[in-house]
PDB file of C-alpha atoms in Angstrom:
ATOM      1  CA  MET A   1     204.503 -82.763  75.236  1.00 84.00           C
ATOM      2  CA  SER A   2     204.161 -82.002  71.534  1.00 88.00           C
ATOM      3  CA  ILE A   3     206.901 -84.502  70.673  1.00 94.00           C
ATOM      4  CA  LEU A   4     204.990 -87.238  72.495  1.00 95.00           C
ATOM      5  CA  PHE A   5     201.793 -86.187  70.710  1.00 94.00           C
ATOM      6  CA  ASN A   6     203.559 -86.344  67.323  1.00 95.00           C
ATOM      7  CA  ILE A   7     204.903 -89.833  68.080  1.00 97.00           C
ATOM      8  CA  LEU A   8     201.367 -90.935  68.965  1.00 97.00           C
ATOM      9  CA  VAL A   9     200.046 -89.447  65.709  1.00 96.00           C
ATOM     10  CA  PHE A  10     202.736 -91.375  63.811  1.00 98.00           C
ATOM     11  CA  LEU A  11     201.759 -94.656  65.494  1.00 98.00           C
ATOM     12  CA  HIS A  12     198.076 -93.865  64.909  1.00 97.00           C
ATOM     13  CA  VAL A  13     198.744 -93.497  61.174  1.00 97.00           C
ATOM     14  CA  VAL A  14     200.720 -96.765  61.179  1.00 98.00           C
ATOM     15  CA  GLY A  15     197.696 -98.502  62.724  1.00 98.00           C
ATOM     16  CA  ALA A  16     195.436 -97.082  60.015  1.00 97.00           C
ATOM     17  CA  ALA A  17     197.883 -98.215  57.340  1.00 97.00           C
ATOM     18  CA  MET A  18     197.865-101.739  58.767  1.00 97.00           C
ATOM     19  CA  ILE A  19     194.069-101.931  58.593  1.00 98.00           C
ATOM     20  CA  VAL A  20     193.509-100.306  55.213  1.00 97.00           C
ATOM     21  CA  GLY A  21     196.620-101.801  53.621  1.00 97.00           C
ATOM     22  CA  TYR A  22     195.613-105.388  54.352  1.00 97.00           C
ATOM     23  CA  TRP A  23     192.036-104.589  53.325  1.00 97.00           C
ATOM     24  CA  ILE A  24     193.171-103.321  49.923  1.00 96.00           C
ATOM     25  CA  ALA A  25     195.576-106.250  49.537  1.00 96.00           C
ATOM     26  CA  THR A  26     192.749-108.764  50.042  1.00 95.00           C
ATOM     27  CA  LEU A  27     189.986-107.041  48.052  1.00 93.00           C
ATOM     28  CA  ARG A  28     189.708-109.918  45.557  1.00 94.00           C
ATOM     29  CA  GLN A  29     189.282-112.507  48.300  1.00 94.00           C
ATOM     30  CA  PRO A  30     188.084-110.496  51.300  1.00 94.00           C
ATOM     31  CA  THR A  31     189.263-111.679  54.685  1.00 96.00           C
ATOM     32  CA  VAL A  32     190.480-110.217  57.959  1.00 97.00           C
ATOM     33  CA  HIS A  33     194.193-110.480  58.636  1.00 96.00           C
ATOM     34  CA  PRO A  34     195.391-110.698  62.252  1.00 95.00           C
ATOM     35  CA  ARG A  35     197.534-107.598  61.653  1.00 96.00           C
ATOM     36  CA  GLN A  36     194.317-105.651  60.994  1.00 98.00           C
ATOM     37  CA  ARG A  37     193.272-106.518  64.540  1.00 97.00           C
ATOM     38  CA  ASP A  38     196.661-105.332  65.787  1.00 98.00           C
ATOM     39  CA  GLY A  39     196.302-102.114  63.808  1.00 98.00           C
ATOM     40  CA  ALA A  40     192.843-101.536  65.260  1.00 98.00           C
ATOM     41  CA  PHE A  41     194.159-101.953  68.807  1.00 98.00           C
ATOM     42  CA  LEU A  42     197.106 -99.681  68.020  1.00 98.00           C
ATOM     43  CA  GLN A  43     194.689 -97.037  66.759  1.00 97.00           C
ATOM     44  CA  LEU A  44     192.487 -97.321  69.839  1.00 97.00           C
ATOM     45  CA  LEU A  45     195.387 -97.088  72.272  1.00 98.00           C
ATOM     46  CA  THR A  46     197.101 -94.187  70.528  1.00 98.00           C
ATOM     47  CA  GLY A  47     193.776 -92.410  69.983  1.00 96.00           C
ATOM     48  CA  ILE A  48     192.910 -92.614  73.665  1.00 96.00           C
ATOM     49  CA  ALA A  49     196.400 -91.394  74.586  1.00 97.00           C
ATOM     50  CA  MET A  50     196.106 -88.481  72.145  1.00 95.00           C
ATOM     51  CA  MET A  51     192.701 -87.550  73.587  1.00 94.00           C
ATOM     52  CA  GLY A  52     194.342 -87.335  77.007  1.00 93.00           C
ATOM     53  CA  ILE A  53     197.306 -85.259  75.841  1.00 93.00           C
ATOM     54  CA  PHE A  54     195.483 -82.995  73.373  1.00 89.00           C
ATOM     55  CA  PRO A  55     194.038 -80.572  75.978  1.00 87.00           C
ATOM     56  CA  LEU A  56     197.541 -80.055  77.430  1.00 90.00           C
ATOM     57  CA  LEU A  57     198.967 -78.792  74.140  1.00 90.00           C
ATOM     58  CA  PRO A  58     199.313 -75.055  73.612  1.00 87.00           C
ATOM     59  CA  ASP A  59     196.521 -73.526  71.488  1.00 86.00           C
ATOM     60  CA  ALA A  60     194.543 -76.787  71.625  1.00 86.00           C
ATOM     61  CA  ASP A  61     190.844 -76.595  70.889  1.00 87.00           C
ATOM     62  CA  PRO A  62     189.658 -80.216  70.881  1.00 88.00           C
ATOM     63  CA  ASN A  63     186.387 -81.089  69.137  1.00 92.00           C
ATOM     64  CA  TYR A  64     185.140 -83.711  71.568  1.00 92.00           C
ATOM     65  CA  PHE A  65     182.125 -84.605  69.454  1.00 96.00           C
ATOM     66  CA  LYS A  66     184.398 -85.476  66.508  1.00 96.00           C
ATOM     67  CA  LEU A  67     186.726 -87.420  68.817  1.00 95.00           C
ATOM     68  CA  GLY A  68     183.740 -89.316  70.240  1.00 96.00           C
ATOM     69  CA  VAL A  69     182.538 -90.264  66.753  1.00 97.00           C
ATOM     70  CA  LYS A  70     186.035 -91.428  65.819  1.00 97.00           C
ATOM     71  CA  PHE A  71     186.280 -93.422  69.047  1.00 97.00           C
ATOM     72  CA  ALA A  72     182.940 -95.158  68.424  1.00 98.00           C
ATOM     73  CA  ILE A  73     183.981 -96.085  64.888  1.00 98.00           C
ATOM     74  CA  GLY A  74     187.378 -97.243  66.172  1.00 97.00           C
ATOM     75  CA  VAL A  75     185.711 -99.550  68.682  1.00 98.00           C
ATOM     76  CA  ALA A  76     183.488-100.945  65.910  1.00 98.00           C
ATOM     77  CA  VAL A  77     186.553-101.572  63.713  1.00 98.00           C
ATOM     78  CA  ALA A  78     188.328-103.333  66.574  1.00 98.00           C
ATOM     79  CA  VAL A  79     185.327-105.527  67.377  1.00 98.00           C
ATOM     80  CA  LEU A  80     184.901-106.518  63.725  1.00 98.00           C
ATOM     81  CA  ALA A  81     188.639-107.162  63.387  1.00 98.00           C
ATOM     82  CA  VAL A  82     188.632-109.407  66.476  1.00 98.00           C
ATOM     83  CA  ILE A  83     185.632-111.362  65.181  1.00 98.00           C
ATOM     84  CA  GLY A  84     187.237-111.739  61.757  1.00 97.00           C
ATOM     85  CA  SER A  85     190.646-112.754  63.069  1.00 96.00           C
ATOM     86  CA  ARG A  86     189.068-115.364  65.347  1.00 97.00           C
ATOM     87  CA  LYS A  87     187.190-116.792  62.379  1.00 97.00           C
ATOM     88  CA  VAL A  88     190.439-117.004  60.397  1.00 96.00           C
ATOM     89  CA  LYS A  89     192.202-118.634  63.364  1.00 96.00           C
ATOM     90  CA  ASN A  90     189.445-121.255  63.641  1.00 96.00           C
ATOM     91  CA  GLY A  91     189.470-121.940  59.910  1.00 95.00           C
ATOM     92  CA  GLU A  92     185.982-120.522  59.405  1.00 96.00           C
ATOM     93  CA  PRO A  93     185.108-118.386  56.388  1.00 95.00           C
ATOM     94  CA  VAL A  94     185.010-114.613  56.873  1.00 96.00           C
ATOM     95  CA  SER A  95     182.009-112.945  55.278  1.00 96.00           C
ATOM     96  CA  THR A  96     182.614-110.281  52.680  1.00 96.00           C
ATOM     97  CA  GLY A  97     180.615-107.780  54.725  1.00 97.00           C
ATOM     98  CA  LEU A  98     182.748-108.360  57.794  1.00 97.00           C
ATOM     99  CA  ALA A  99     185.990-107.963  55.861  1.00 97.00           C
ATOM    100  CA  HIS A 100     184.781-104.816  54.121  1.00 97.00           C
ATOM    101  CA  GLY A 101     183.369-103.498  57.388  1.00 97.00           C
ATOM    102  CA  VAL A 102     186.826-103.528  58.951  1.00 98.00           C
ATOM    103  CA  GLY A 103     188.540-101.757  56.062  1.00 97.00           C
ATOM    104  CA  GLY A 104     185.664 -99.500  55.092  1.00 97.00           C
ATOM    105  CA  LEU A 105     185.014 -98.200  58.584  1.00 98.00           C
ATOM    106  CA  ALA A 106     188.728 -97.577  59.062  1.00 97.00           C
ATOM    107  CA  LEU A 107     188.694 -95.583  55.827  1.00 97.00           C
ATOM    108  CA  VAL A 108     185.668 -93.618  57.075  1.00 98.00           C
ATOM    109  CA  ASN A 109     187.587 -92.864  60.271  1.00 97.00           C
ATOM    110  CA  ILE A 110     190.521 -91.567  58.236  1.00 97.00           C
ATOM    111  CA  ALA A 111     188.142 -89.373  56.237  1.00 97.00           C
ATOM    112  CA  ILE A 112     186.637 -87.968  59.434  1.00 97.00           C
ATOM    113  CA  ALA A 113     190.086 -87.241  60.817  1.00 95.00           C
ATOM    114  CA  THR A 114     191.225 -85.388  57.726  1.00 96.00           C
ATOM    115  CA  LEU A 115     188.076 -83.759  56.332  1.00 97.00           C
ATOM    116  CA  TRP A 116     186.056 -82.753  59.419  1.00 95.00           C
ATOM    117  CA  HIS A 117     187.316 -79.414  60.734  1.00 86.00           C
TER     118      HIS A 117
END
């Protein structure tokens, strides 16, 4: 079970890298890249799977409040990423706030994951 959990953690980090990486790459001309949307969905799916497996791990002591906060932020990132990617697909401009909301909230989620014990 721990191998599966570690694979999910790896994919979760890849999703975060997709979101934050594209955000940093487009800081001068903020936009939302479709891969940020994919990264947000990857994070949501792997996060939900990890929440289901976590209690089955030996010596697990899940902080469900922290996981709930991370989930809520993850949903917000995904919604913003979908809105932004649809705007890009339709040739509409993406507001700076929307673009920074996707990357910034993903960065906040990473901070929560690593700093909140």
